[in-house]
Amino acid sequence: MGPSDKTIGRLSLYRRLLAAMRDDGASSVYSHQLATLARGTAAQVRRDVMSTGYSGSPTRGYDINQLLDHIGEVLDGREPEGIALAGVGNLGRAILAYFAGRAPNLSITAAFDTDPDKINRVIHGCRVYEMHDLPAVVEREGIKVGIIAVPAEAAQRTASVLISAGVRGLLNFAPVRLWSPDGVYVEDMDVAMAVERVAYFARRGVAEKESVK
Amino acid sequence: MGPSDKTIGRLSLYRRLLAAMRDDGASSVYSHQLATLARGTAAQVRRDVMSTGYSGSPTRGYDINQLLDHIGEVLDGREPEGIALAGVGNLGRAILAYFAGRAPNLSITAAFDTDPDKINRVIHGCRVYEMHDLPAVVEREGIKVGIIAVPAEAAQRTASVLISAGVRGLLNFAPVRLWSPDGVYVEDMDVAMAVERVAYFARRGVAEKESVK
DNA sequence: TAGATTGTTAATCGATTAACAATC
DNA sequence: TAGATTGTTAATCGATTAACAATC
């Protein structure tokens, strides 16, 4: 049945932590070291690593490069994938900057906006197309992942167009609930809701923090 | 022991959905209606609502206004709370725009940056202070929640300053793992990791989507 | 070897689900 | 009343934790 949502999220985090350790010159890591950084337990790290099919060594722990390879085999697709970004406002530009200069396996290959001043420009290495051309570009490039960074009132319309053009997964920054057909995965990144959670747990304080994990 | 992390997140979502329904003129809602919108089950909605101490009516379901009040009593603090925003780049401005014109119970009351062109300006209704003044302003206003929207290399330093100034909860947008002492709640909003998850599930397709929930 | 790690299995914990009685 | 809802309880499911044997 494949790894769960949580496992995928943790592997993604391990990859980031491992890459940072490798850049610092480390070549191997123990489960408890990774657990400390990931705010988890050593046993959980071992279980997650096992799910990738990689085995560490009792005396030397996990080889960072080999572990990165195995995590990549789980998380990454066979070939490089493009992402479509809808909306090049402040948020859209921040997202483009975020992805600029990262590993090319998963990168934003087309951005879309309605503002004539932005259309046909290249921002952070990504070409900005007219929103009207979205279906043609997405279909032509075979893009399967979309990011919604348009205003709330345009979010559902934009999502529907992306899905019609063949997109199978959406990351939604707009503070609205998107309707999507079966087979299309939607993940919401809702700043206001996240801030509410943070404020709640900040208020509750230490005693409750432990129970959150 | 108080509601769990997940419950808090769902209540936050219900509040948004209920507010939208109320704006559409609805006055009551049934558990299964709310469940459909929240992509959950009716039983789960009932359990969550029960945890707020509010009871619906068998024939009329939940009164939207009363339910909103009860959710507010769980999620909101006694008095209005301020938020400190560190970093007024593209992402910071997007966050400010996001919060502008929302309910004032939880709002960004102070923003900080190092760029002289931004300091002392008012952006989306929020005053931008010099980063150097952060401890004084945060302490003076009794701010307990911070948002990290600075570049990755400045994130830990900024977080430490916020925590020293009294902040007890952080929402971190920087793609680095922050160290924080016990009693300080940190939530990461990591765009790259979210995109990886979306790409993974987009690739896996329908069959797996159900198991994700 | 001794020791700290690894993978593996059994026990625990918690949340979700399903079934039921109570209510308007 | 009949019916669809509500709160409540028991059963199920899954993930996490703890304990152990295997490995270098």
PDB file of C-alpha atoms in Angstrom, chain A residues 1-6 8-13 15-17 37-39 74-78 81 83 89-91 93-95 97-99 102 106 124 144-147 168-171 173-206 208-213, chain B residues 1-6 8-13 15-17 37-39 74-78 81 83 89-91 93-95 97-99 102 106 124 144-147 168-171 173-206 208-213:
ATOM      1  CA  MET A   1       0.000   0.000   0.000  1.00  0.00           C
ATOM      2  CA  GLY A   2       3.027   2.254  -0.011  1.00  0.00           C
ATOM      3  CA  PRO A   3       4.308   4.590   2.664  1.00  0.00           C
ATOM      4  CA  SER A   4       1.820   6.722   4.552  1.00  0.00           C
ATOM      5  CA  ASP A   5       1.454  10.479   4.270  1.00  0.00           C
ATOM      6  CA  LYS A   6       3.409  10.923   7.486  1.00  0.00           C
ATOM      7  CA  ILE A   8       6.592  10.603   3.136  1.00  0.00           C
ATOM      8  CA  GLY A   9       6.746  13.859   5.063  1.00  0.00           C
ATOM      9  CA  ARG A  10       9.422  12.525   7.384  1.00  0.00           C
ATOM     10  CA  LEU A  11      11.542  11.116   4.561  1.00  0.00           C
ATOM     11  CA  SER A  12      11.363  14.524   2.951  1.00  0.00           C
ATOM     12  CA  LEU A  13      12.608  16.075   6.174  1.00  0.00           C
ATOM     13  CA  ARG A  15      16.579  14.289   3.086  1.00  0.00           C
ATOM     14  CA  ARG A  16      16.922  17.953   3.947  1.00  0.00           C
ATOM     15  CA  LEU A  17      18.729  17.211   7.208  1.00  0.00           C
ATOM     16  CA  LEU A  37      17.316  16.839  14.449  1.00  0.00           C
ATOM     17  CA  ALA A  38      13.920  15.653  13.236  1.00  0.00           C
ATOM     18  CA  ARG A  39      12.371  15.925  16.703  1.00  0.00           C
ATOM     19  CA  VAL A  74      11.008   6.612  -2.891  1.00  0.00           C
ATOM     20  CA  LEU A  75      10.268  10.308  -3.195  1.00  0.00           C
ATOM     21  CA  ASP A  76      11.407  11.167  -6.698  1.00  0.00           C
ATOM     22  CA  GLY A  77       9.901  10.189  -9.979  1.00  0.00           C
ATOM     23  CA  ARG A  78      11.770   8.375 -12.724  1.00  0.00           C
ATOM     24  CA  GLU A  81       9.133  16.773 -13.306  1.00  0.00           C
ATOM     25  CA  ILE A  83       5.636  22.341 -11.748  1.00  0.00           C
ATOM     26  CA  GLY A  89       2.304  38.162  -6.923  1.00  0.00           C
ATOM     27  CA  ASN A  90       4.352  38.553  -3.768  1.00  0.00           C
ATOM     28  CA  LEU A  91       3.672  34.973  -2.754  1.00  0.00           C
ATOM     29  CA  ARG A  93       7.689  35.433  -6.401  1.00  0.00           C
ATOM     30  CA  ALA A  94       8.647  34.180  -2.953  1.00  0.00           C
ATOM     31  CA  ILE A  95       7.933  30.624  -4.092  1.00  0.00           C
ATOM     32  CA  ALA A  97      12.910  32.422  -5.211  1.00  0.00           C
ATOM     33  CA  TYR A  98      12.532  29.475  -2.886  1.00  0.00           C
ATOM     34  CA  PHE A  99      12.940  26.979  -5.723  1.00  0.00           C
ATOM     35  CA  ARG A 102      17.578  23.837  -6.105  1.00  0.00           C
ATOM     36  CA  LEU A 106      11.393  18.879  -9.279  1.00  0.00           C
ATOM     37  CA  HIS A 124      14.098  33.699 -10.859  1.00  0.00           C
ATOM     38  CA  LYS A 144       1.380  17.081 -13.295  1.00  0.00           C
ATOM     39  CA  VAL A 145       1.880  19.343 -10.262  1.00  0.00           C
ATOM     40  CA  GLY A 146       0.430  22.813  -9.749  1.00  0.00           C
ATOM     41  CA  ILE A 147       0.823  25.531  -7.123  1.00  0.00           C
ATOM     42  CA  ARG A 168      -2.869  15.511 -10.692  1.00  0.00           C
ATOM     43  CA  GLY A 169      -1.638  17.263  -7.556  1.00  0.00           C
ATOM     44  CA  LEU A 170      -2.164  20.780  -6.213  1.00  0.00           C
ATOM     45  CA  LEU A 171      -0.535  22.802  -3.472  1.00  0.00           C
ATOM     46  CA  PHE A 173      -2.069  28.681  -0.768  1.00  0.00           C
ATOM     47  CA  ALA A 174      -5.436  30.383  -1.204  1.00  0.00           C
ATOM     48  CA  PRO A 175      -7.589  30.468   1.941  1.00  0.00           C
ATOM     49  CA  VAL A 176     -10.478  28.616   0.328  1.00  0.00           C
ATOM     50  CA  ARG A 177     -11.511  24.990   0.151  1.00  0.00           C
ATOM     51  CA  LEU A 178     -10.918  23.646  -3.342  1.00  0.00           C
ATOM     52  CA  TRP A 179     -13.154  21.094  -4.943  1.00  0.00           C
ATOM     53  CA  SER A 180     -11.256  18.412  -6.830  1.00  0.00           C
ATOM     54  CA  PRO A 181     -12.260  15.150  -8.491  1.00  0.00           C
ATOM     55  CA  ASP A 182     -11.106  11.777  -7.219  1.00  0.00           C
ATOM     56  CA  GLY A 183      -7.565  11.095  -8.279  1.00  0.00           C
ATOM     57  CA  VAL A 184      -6.360  14.649  -7.759  1.00  0.00           C
ATOM     58  CA  TYR A 185      -4.423  15.218  -4.557  1.00  0.00           C
ATOM     59  CA  VAL A 186      -4.844  18.639  -2.941  1.00  0.00           C
ATOM     60  CA  GLU A 187      -2.763  19.919  -0.061  1.00  0.00           C
ATOM     61  CA  ASP A 188      -3.590  23.214   1.617  1.00  0.00           C
ATOM     62  CA  MET A 189      -0.946  25.545   2.996  1.00  0.00           C
ATOM     63  CA  ASP A 190      -3.069  27.869   5.018  1.00  0.00           C
ATOM     64  CA  VAL A 191      -1.098  30.558   6.794  1.00  0.00           C
ATOM     65  CA  ALA A 192      -4.002  31.830   8.880  1.00  0.00           C
ATOM     66  CA  MET A 193      -4.860  28.368  10.167  1.00  0.00           C
ATOM     67  CA  ALA A 194      -1.212  27.644  10.946  1.00  0.00           C
ATOM     68  CA  VAL A 195      -0.910  30.888  12.876  1.00  0.00           C
ATOM     69  CA  GLU A 196      -4.019  29.983  14.855  1.00  0.00           C
ATOM     70  CA  ARG A 197      -2.457  26.672  15.823  1.00  0.00           C
ATOM     71  CA  VAL A 198       0.797  28.337  16.824  1.00  0.00           C
ATOM     72  CA  ALA A 199      -1.028  30.957  18.891  1.00  0.00           C
ATOM     73  CA  TYR A 200      -3.067  28.260  20.585  1.00  0.00           C
ATOM     74  CA  PHE A 201      -0.054  26.177  21.598  1.00  0.00           C
ATOM     75  CA  ALA A 202       1.965  29.254  22.525  1.00  0.00           C
ATOM     76  CA  ARG A 203      -0.823  30.130  24.947  1.00  0.00           C
ATOM     77  CA  ARG A 204      -1.093  26.623  26.371  1.00  0.00           C
ATOM     78  CA  GLY A 205       2.611  26.520  27.042  1.00  0.00           C
ATOM     79  CA  VAL A 206       5.108  23.839  27.947  1.00  0.00           C
ATOM     80  CA  GLU A 208       0.904  20.733  26.447  1.00  0.00           C
ATOM     81  CA  LYS A 209       3.774  20.950  24.036  1.00  0.00           C
ATOM     82  CA  GLU A 210       5.007  17.495  24.927  1.00  0.00           C
ATOM     83  CA  SER A 211       1.679  15.911  24.098  1.00  0.00           C
ATOM     84  CA  VAL A 212       1.710  17.373  20.640  1.00  0.00           C
ATOM     85  CA  LYS A 213       4.824  15.753  19.185  1.00  0.00           C
TER      86      LYS A 213
ATOM     87  CA  MET B   1      -5.201  17.310  28.649  1.00  0.00           C
ATOM     88  CA  GLY B   2      -6.871  19.579  26.126  1.00  0.00           C
ATOM     89  CA  PRO B   3      -7.616  19.012  22.476  1.00  0.00           C
ATOM     90  CA  SER B   4      -4.961  17.410  20.300  1.00  0.00           C
ATOM     91  CA  ASP B   5      -3.023  19.114  17.543  1.00  0.00           C
ATOM     92  CA  LYS B   6      -5.281  17.539  14.948  1.00  0.00           C
ATOM     93  CA  ILE B   8      -7.208  22.220  16.863  1.00  0.00           C
ATOM     94  CA  GLY B   9      -6.437  22.153  13.170  1.00  0.00           C
ATOM     95  CA  ARG B  10      -9.885  20.845  12.313  1.00  0.00           C
ATOM     96  CA  LEU B  11     -11.670  23.365  14.517  1.00  0.00           C
ATOM     97  CA  SER B  12      -9.727  26.066  12.736  1.00  0.00           C
ATOM     98  CA  LEU B  13     -10.917  24.685   9.418  1.00  0.00           C
ATOM     99  CA  ARG B  15     -14.436  28.029  11.628  1.00  0.00           C
ATOM    100  CA  ARG B  16     -13.404  29.075   8.158  1.00  0.00           C
ATOM    101  CA  LEU B  17     -16.048  26.892   6.513  1.00  0.00           C
ATOM    102  CA  LEU B  37     -16.654  20.340   3.128  1.00  0.00           C
ATOM    103  CA  ALA B  38     -13.879  19.401   5.537  1.00  0.00           C
ATOM    104  CA  ARG B  39     -13.194  16.097   3.740  1.00  0.00           C
ATOM    105  CA  VAL B  74     -11.376  27.120  22.372  1.00  0.00           C
ATOM    106  CA  LEU B  75      -9.099  28.659  19.767  1.00  0.00           C
ATOM    107  CA  ASP B  76      -8.931  32.298  20.757  1.00  0.00           C
ATOM    108  CA  GLY B  77      -7.262  33.867  23.749  1.00  0.00           C
ATOM    109  CA  ARG B  78      -9.036  36.020  26.288  1.00  0.00           C
ATOM    110  CA  GLU B  81      -3.051  39.043  20.578  1.00  0.00           C
ATOM    111  CA  ILE B  83       2.001  38.776  16.087  1.00  0.00           C
ATOM    112  CA  GLY B  89      10.421  40.498   1.603  1.00  0.00           C
ATOM    113  CA  ASN B  90       8.056  39.009  -0.960  1.00  0.00           C
ATOM    114  CA  LEU B  91       6.909  36.353   1.457  1.00  0.00           C
ATOM    115  CA  ARG B  93       4.425  41.145   2.223  1.00  0.00           C
ATOM    116  CA  ALA B  94       2.255  38.261   1.068  1.00  0.00           C
ATOM    117  CA  ILE B  95       1.652  37.297   4.685  1.00  0.00           C
ATOM    118  CA  ALA B  97      -1.690  41.058   2.733  1.00  0.00           C
ATOM    119  CA  TYR B  98      -3.125  37.745   3.854  1.00  0.00           C
ATOM    120  CA  PHE B  99      -3.865  39.079   7.336  1.00  0.00           C
ATOM    121  CA  ARG B 102      -9.184  39.927   8.954  1.00  0.00           C
ATOM    122  CA  LEU B 106      -5.085  37.708  16.114  1.00  0.00           C
ATOM    123  CA  HIS B 124      -0.867  46.601   4.615  1.00  0.00           C
ATOM    124  CA  LYS B 144       3.893  35.919  22.117  1.00  0.00           C
ATOM    125  CA  VAL B 145       3.693  34.698  18.505  1.00  0.00           C
ATOM    126  CA  GLY B 146       6.282  35.206  15.796  1.00  0.00           C
ATOM    127  CA  ILE B 147       6.498  34.480  12.074  1.00  0.00           C
ATOM    128  CA  ARG B 168       6.346  31.376  22.876  1.00  0.00           C
ATOM    129  CA  GLY B 169       5.265  30.165  19.448  1.00  0.00           C
ATOM    130  CA  LEU B 170       6.901  30.411  16.022  1.00  0.00           C
ATOM    131  CA  LEU B 171       5.675  29.809  12.500  1.00  0.00           C
ATOM    132  CA  PHE B 173       8.872  29.611   6.665  1.00  0.00           C
ATOM    133  CA  ALA B 174      12.631  29.299   6.336  1.00  0.00           C
ATOM    134  CA  PRO B 175      13.826  25.928   5.004  1.00  0.00           C
ATOM    135  CA  VAL B 176      15.976  25.200   8.038  1.00  0.00           C
ATOM    136  CA  ARG B 177      15.407  23.309  11.248  1.00  0.00           C
ATOM    137  CA  LEU B 178      15.124  25.744  14.144  1.00  0.00           C
ATOM    138  CA  TRP B 179      16.378  24.956  17.596  1.00  0.00           C
ATOM    139  CA  SER B 180      14.029  26.065  20.338  1.00  0.00           C
ATOM    140  CA  PRO B 181      13.935  25.533  24.093  1.00  0.00           C
ATOM    141  CA  ASP B 182      11.217  23.518  25.800  1.00  0.00           C
ATOM    142  CA  GLY B 183       8.058  25.536  26.111  1.00  0.00           C
ATOM    143  CA  VAL B 184       8.381  27.211  22.727  1.00  0.00           C
ATOM    144  CA  TYR B 185       6.167  25.728  20.025  1.00  0.00           C
ATOM    145  CA  VAL B 186       7.590  25.752  16.501  1.00  0.00           C
ATOM    146  CA  GLU B 187       5.639  24.900  13.379  1.00  0.00           C
ATOM    147  CA  ASP B 188       7.344  24.669  10.016  1.00  0.00           C
ATOM    148  CA  MET B 189       5.703  25.714   6.771  1.00  0.00           C
ATOM    149  CA  ASP B 190       8.068  24.236   4.293  1.00  0.00           C
ATOM    150  CA  VAL B 191       7.063  24.827   0.707  1.00  0.00           C
ATOM    151  CA  ALA B 192       9.662  22.521  -0.810  1.00  0.00           C
ATOM    152  CA  MET B 193       8.665  19.629   1.413  1.00  0.00           C
ATOM    153  CA  ALA B 194       4.983  20.205   0.718  1.00  0.00           C
ATOM    154  CA  VAL B 195       5.626  20.208  -3.024  1.00  0.00           C
ATOM    155  CA  GLU B 196       7.514  16.937  -2.680  1.00  0.00           C
ATOM    156  CA  ARG B 197       4.527  15.375  -0.952  1.00  0.00           C
ATOM    157  CA  VAL B 198       2.142  16.673  -3.600  1.00  0.00           C
ATOM    158  CA  ALA B 199       4.354  15.411  -6.416  1.00  0.00           C
ATOM    159  CA  TYR B 200       4.622  12.003  -4.731  1.00  0.00           C
ATOM    160  CA  PHE B 201       0.873  11.568  -4.366  1.00  0.00           C
ATOM    161  CA  ALA B 202       0.187  13.024  -7.797  1.00  0.00           C
ATOM    162  CA  ARG B 203       2.432  10.310  -9.187  1.00  0.00           C
ATOM    163  CA  ARG B 204       0.880   7.531  -7.124  1.00  0.00           C
ATOM    164  CA  GLY B 205      -2.583   8.452  -8.297  1.00  0.00           C
ATOM    165  CA  VAL B 206      -6.109   7.699  -7.170  1.00  0.00           C
ATOM    166  CA  GLU B 208      -3.391   5.841  -2.883  1.00  0.00           C
ATOM    167  CA  LYS B 209      -5.295   9.051  -2.405  1.00  0.00           C
ATOM    168  CA  GLU B 210      -8.018   7.331  -0.441  1.00  0.00           C
ATOM    169  CA  SER B 211      -5.562   5.899   2.032  1.00  0.00           C
ATOM    170  CA  VAL B 212      -4.145   9.324   2.743  1.00  0.00           C
ATOM    171  CA  LYS B 213      -7.280  11.031   4.053  1.00  0.00           C
TER     172      LYS B 213
END
